[in-house]
Amino acid sequence: MKKHLGFTIWFTGLPCCGKTTIANKVAAILKKRNYLVEQLDGDLIRQNFSSDLTFSKKDRDENIKRATFLAKMLSRNNVVVLASFVSPYRKQRRRARKEIKNFVEVYVRCPVKICMKRDVKGMYQQALEGKITHFTGVDDPYEAPEHPELIVDTDIESVEESVGKVLRKIEELGYITE
């Protein structure tokens, strides 16, 4: 493994906007370059670390608090953390930025109509039918980042273009080298 500084890339955006897809590709590239990488994905964290939580605002805040703690612990031990969470509230993301030393916020921007078309699990449809409540983009708000380090527009960029932008940004910030 390459000796490197730990940092966290926090991918935020609506459900089904492409956060995990981009994070997976960035992770594969960084691992090939011998960086120590861990992924914290919203679905996996909910299943394995926060299964006791609902989707109420209070529980969403607690979920992101737990994820922030994990990312902070990993990155301070020189791990590259790729965190993919809807994290719909600015306050949550501000807290994560404050707690995690080397923090890069990537806003994965995509219109809700496109996210709905990409939804293979049918969550948006269930939310529209009232079967799921507190669903971000339907009956719960998403507060877009005000000053992210990077915005990727997955409705008009290919996955490769978005991944390239992420890699260039973390290189520009001095977190990785070619």
GROMACS .gro file of C-alpha atoms in nm:
model
  178
    1MET     CA    1   0.000   0.000   0.000
    2LYS     CA    2   0.106   0.353  -0.074
    3LYS     CA    3   0.178   0.583   0.222
    4HIS     CA    4  -0.079   0.860   0.193
    5LEU     CA    5  -0.292   1.106   0.381
    6GLY     CA    6  -0.640   0.995   0.481
    7PHE     CA    7  -0.936   1.193   0.356
    8THR     CA    8  -1.309   1.156   0.305
    9ILE     CA    9  -1.503   1.218  -0.013
   10TRP     CA   10  -1.865   1.270   0.092
   11PHE     CA   11  -2.099   1.200  -0.202
   12THR     CA   12  -2.441   1.355  -0.142
   13GLY     CA   13  -2.751   1.376  -0.359
   14LEU     CA   14  -3.100   1.241  -0.412
   15PRO     CA   15  -3.167   0.867  -0.399
   16CYS     CA   16  -3.067   0.703  -0.731
   17CYS     CA   17  -2.864   1.003  -0.852
   18GLY     CA   18  -2.545   0.796  -0.898
   19LYS     CA   19  -2.351   0.841  -0.572
   20THR     CA   20  -2.263   0.476  -0.524
   21THR     CA   21  -2.192   0.414  -0.892
   22ILE     CA   22  -1.937   0.696  -0.899
   23ALA     CA   23  -1.789   0.599  -0.562
   24ASN     CA   24  -1.745   0.237  -0.677
   25LYS     CA   25  -1.549   0.345  -0.985
   26VAL     CA   26  -1.336   0.597  -0.792
   27ALA     CA   27  -1.262   0.324  -0.533
   28ALA     CA   28  -1.152   0.077  -0.800
   29ILE     CA   29  -0.915   0.331  -0.958
   30LEU     CA   30  -0.765   0.436  -0.625
   31LYS     CA   31  -0.717   0.074  -0.517
   32LYS     CA   32  -0.534   0.003  -0.844
   33ARG     CA   33  -0.306   0.293  -0.756
   34ASN     CA   34  -0.240   0.127  -0.417
   35TYR     CA   35  -0.442   0.361  -0.198
   36LEU     CA   36  -0.607   0.214   0.109
   37VAL     CA   37  -0.978   0.270   0.043
   38GLU     CA   38  -1.298   0.198   0.237
   39GLN     CA   39  -1.650   0.266   0.117
   40LEU     CA   40  -1.931   0.370   0.345
   41ASP     CA   41  -2.253   0.327   0.152
   42GLY     CA   42  -2.587   0.445   0.285
   43ASP     CA   43  -2.768   0.115   0.222
   44LEU     CA   44  -2.492  -0.099   0.374
   45ILE     CA   45  -2.451   0.124   0.680
   46ARG     CA   46  -2.827   0.114   0.738
   47GLN     CA   47  -2.831  -0.266   0.713
   48ASN     CA   48  -2.528  -0.333   0.929
   49PHE     CA   49  -2.473  -0.036   1.159
   50SER     CA   50  -2.798   0.156   1.183
   51SER     CA   51  -3.066  -0.109   1.140
   52ASP     CA   52  -3.231   0.018   1.457
   53LEU     CA   53  -3.313   0.352   1.291
   54THR     CA   54  -3.614   0.468   1.090
   55PHE     CA   55  -3.622   0.742   0.829
   56SER     CA   56  -3.753   1.010   1.063
   57LYS     CA   57  -3.548   1.331   1.068
   58LYS     CA   58  -3.413   1.243   1.414
   59ASP     CA   59  -3.303   0.897   1.300
   60ARG     CA   60  -3.158   1.027   0.973
   61ASP     CA   61  -2.950   1.270   1.177
   62GLU     CA   62  -2.833   0.984   1.400
   63ASN     CA   63  -2.746   0.769   1.097
   64ILE     CA   64  -2.528   1.045   0.950
   65LYS     CA   65  -2.374   1.109   1.292
   66ARG     CA   66  -2.267   0.742   1.307
   67ALA     CA   67  -2.138   0.749   0.949
   68THR     CA   68  -1.944   1.068   1.024
   69PHE     CA   69  -1.779   0.901   1.322
   70LEU     CA   70  -1.675   0.602   1.109
   71ALA     CA   71  -1.540   0.824   0.832
   72LYS     CA   72  -1.348   1.036   1.082
   73MET     CA   73  -1.190   0.732   1.247
   74LEU     CA   74  -1.090   0.576   0.917
   75SER     CA   75  -0.956   0.889   0.751
   76ARG     CA   76  -0.751   0.992   1.052
   77ASN     CA   77  -0.583   0.651   1.020
   78ASN     CA   78  -0.479   0.729   0.661
   79VAL     CA   79  -0.767   0.557   0.486
   80VAL     CA   80  -0.938   0.711   0.184
   81VAL     CA   81  -1.308   0.704   0.271
   82LEU     CA   82  -1.573   0.721   0.002
   83ALA     CA   83  -1.899   0.800   0.184
   84SER     CA   84  -2.218   0.775  -0.024
   85PHE     CA   85  -2.517   0.906   0.167
   86VAL     CA   86  -2.825   1.101   0.065
   87SER     CA   87  -2.753   1.311   0.377
   88PRO     CA   88  -3.036   1.547   0.283
   89TYR     CA   89  -2.981   1.818   0.543
   90ARG     CA   90  -2.709   2.085   0.526
   91LYS     CA   91  -2.669   2.079   0.903
   92GLN     CA   92  -2.566   1.710   0.891
   93ARG     CA   93  -2.310   1.776   0.621
   94ARG     CA   94  -2.173   2.083   0.799
   95ARG     CA   95  -2.122   1.869   1.110
   96ALA     CA   96  -1.946   1.601   0.905
   97ARG     CA   97  -1.721   1.866   0.746
   98LYS     CA   98  -1.637   2.008   1.089
   99GLU     CA   99  -1.553   1.668   1.241
  100ILE     CA  100  -1.363   1.510   0.951
  101LYS     CA  101  -1.026   1.674   0.900
  102ASN     CA  102  -0.977   1.625   0.524
  103PHE     CA  103  -1.328   1.650   0.382
  104VAL     CA  104  -1.434   1.680   0.019
  105GLU     CA  105  -1.804   1.728  -0.050
  106VAL     CA  106  -1.923   1.610  -0.391
  107TYR     CA  107  -2.276   1.705  -0.485
  108VAL     CA  108  -2.410   1.441  -0.722
  109ARG     CA  109  -2.677   1.653  -0.886
  110CYS     CA  110  -2.958   1.497  -1.086
  111PRO     CA  111  -3.321   1.600  -1.138
  112VAL     CA  112  -3.569   1.396  -0.936
  113LYS     CA  113  -3.750   1.285  -1.256
  114ILE     CA  114  -3.429   1.120  -1.382
  115CYS     CA  115  -3.366   0.962  -1.039
  116MET     CA  116  -3.717   0.815  -1.049
  117LYS     CA  117  -3.643   0.655  -1.388
  118ARG     CA  118  -3.323   0.501  -1.251
  119ASP     CA  119  -3.492   0.356  -0.942
  120VAL     CA  120  -3.467  -0.021  -0.986
  121LYS     CA  121  -3.598  -0.089  -0.634
  122GLY     CA  122  -3.922   0.104  -0.692
  123MET     CA  123  -3.874   0.323  -0.383
  124TYR     CA  124  -3.992   0.645  -0.549
  125GLN     CA  125  -4.309   0.476  -0.670
  126GLN     CA  126  -4.373   0.338  -0.322
  127ALA     CA  127  -4.321   0.685  -0.177
  128LEU     CA  128  -4.560   0.838  -0.431
  129GLU     CA  129  -4.817   0.574  -0.331
  130GLY     CA  130  -4.768   0.655   0.038
  131LYS     CA  131  -4.617   0.314   0.119
  132ILE     CA  132  -4.286   0.478   0.219
  133THR     CA  133  -4.291   0.804   0.412
  134HIS     CA  134  -4.015   1.059   0.472
  135PHE     CA  135  -3.864   0.976   0.134
  136THR     CA  136  -3.617   1.238   0.014
  137GLY     CA  137  -3.729   1.400  -0.308
  138VAL     CA  138  -4.094   1.303  -0.262
  139ASP     CA  139  -4.229   1.398   0.081
  140ASP     CA  140  -3.904   1.499   0.252
  141PRO     CA  141  -3.673   1.778   0.132
  142TYR     CA  142  -3.321   1.760  -0.001
  143GLU     CA  143  -3.116   2.066   0.086
  144ALA     CA  144  -2.858   2.105  -0.191
  145PRO     CA  145  -2.505   2.189  -0.078
  146GLU     CA  146  -2.422   2.557  -0.087
  147HIS     CA  147  -2.045   2.530  -0.130
  148PRO     CA  148  -1.938   2.178  -0.228
  149GLU     CA  149  -1.586   2.124  -0.351
  150LEU     CA  150  -1.732   1.965  -0.664
  151ILE     CA  151  -2.062   1.922  -0.848
  152VAL     CA  152  -2.115   1.637  -1.090
  153ASP     CA  153  -2.427   1.643  -1.307
  154THR     CA  154  -2.515   1.280  -1.367
  155ASP     CA  155  -2.808   1.357  -1.596
  156ILE     CA  156  -2.572   1.505  -1.858
  157GLU     CA  157  -2.231   1.353  -1.774
  158SER     CA  158  -2.127   0.995  -1.829
  159VAL     CA  159  -2.015   0.798  -1.525
  160GLU     CA  160  -1.659   0.818  -1.662
  161GLU     CA  161  -1.680   1.199  -1.691
  162SER     CA  162  -1.804   1.231  -1.333
  163VAL     CA  163  -1.535   0.993  -1.204
  164GLY     CA  164  -1.271   1.190  -1.393
  165LYS     CA  165  -1.391   1.514  -1.234
  166VAL     CA  166  -1.369   1.359  -0.886
  167LEU     CA  167  -1.017   1.229  -0.947
  168ARG     CA  168  -0.899   1.563  -1.087
  169LYS     CA  169  -1.047   1.749  -0.789
  170ILE     CA  170  -0.879   1.531  -0.524
  171GLU     CA  171  -0.554   1.555  -0.716
  172GLU     CA  172  -0.591   1.935  -0.736
  173LEU     CA  173  -0.651   1.941  -0.359
  174GLY     CA  174  -0.331   1.743  -0.306
  175TYR     CA  175  -0.492   1.427  -0.165
  176ILE     CA  176  -0.368   1.198  -0.443
  177THR     CA  177  -0.089   1.193  -0.697
  178GLU     CA  178  -0.096   1.040  -1.042
   0.00000   0.00000   0.00000
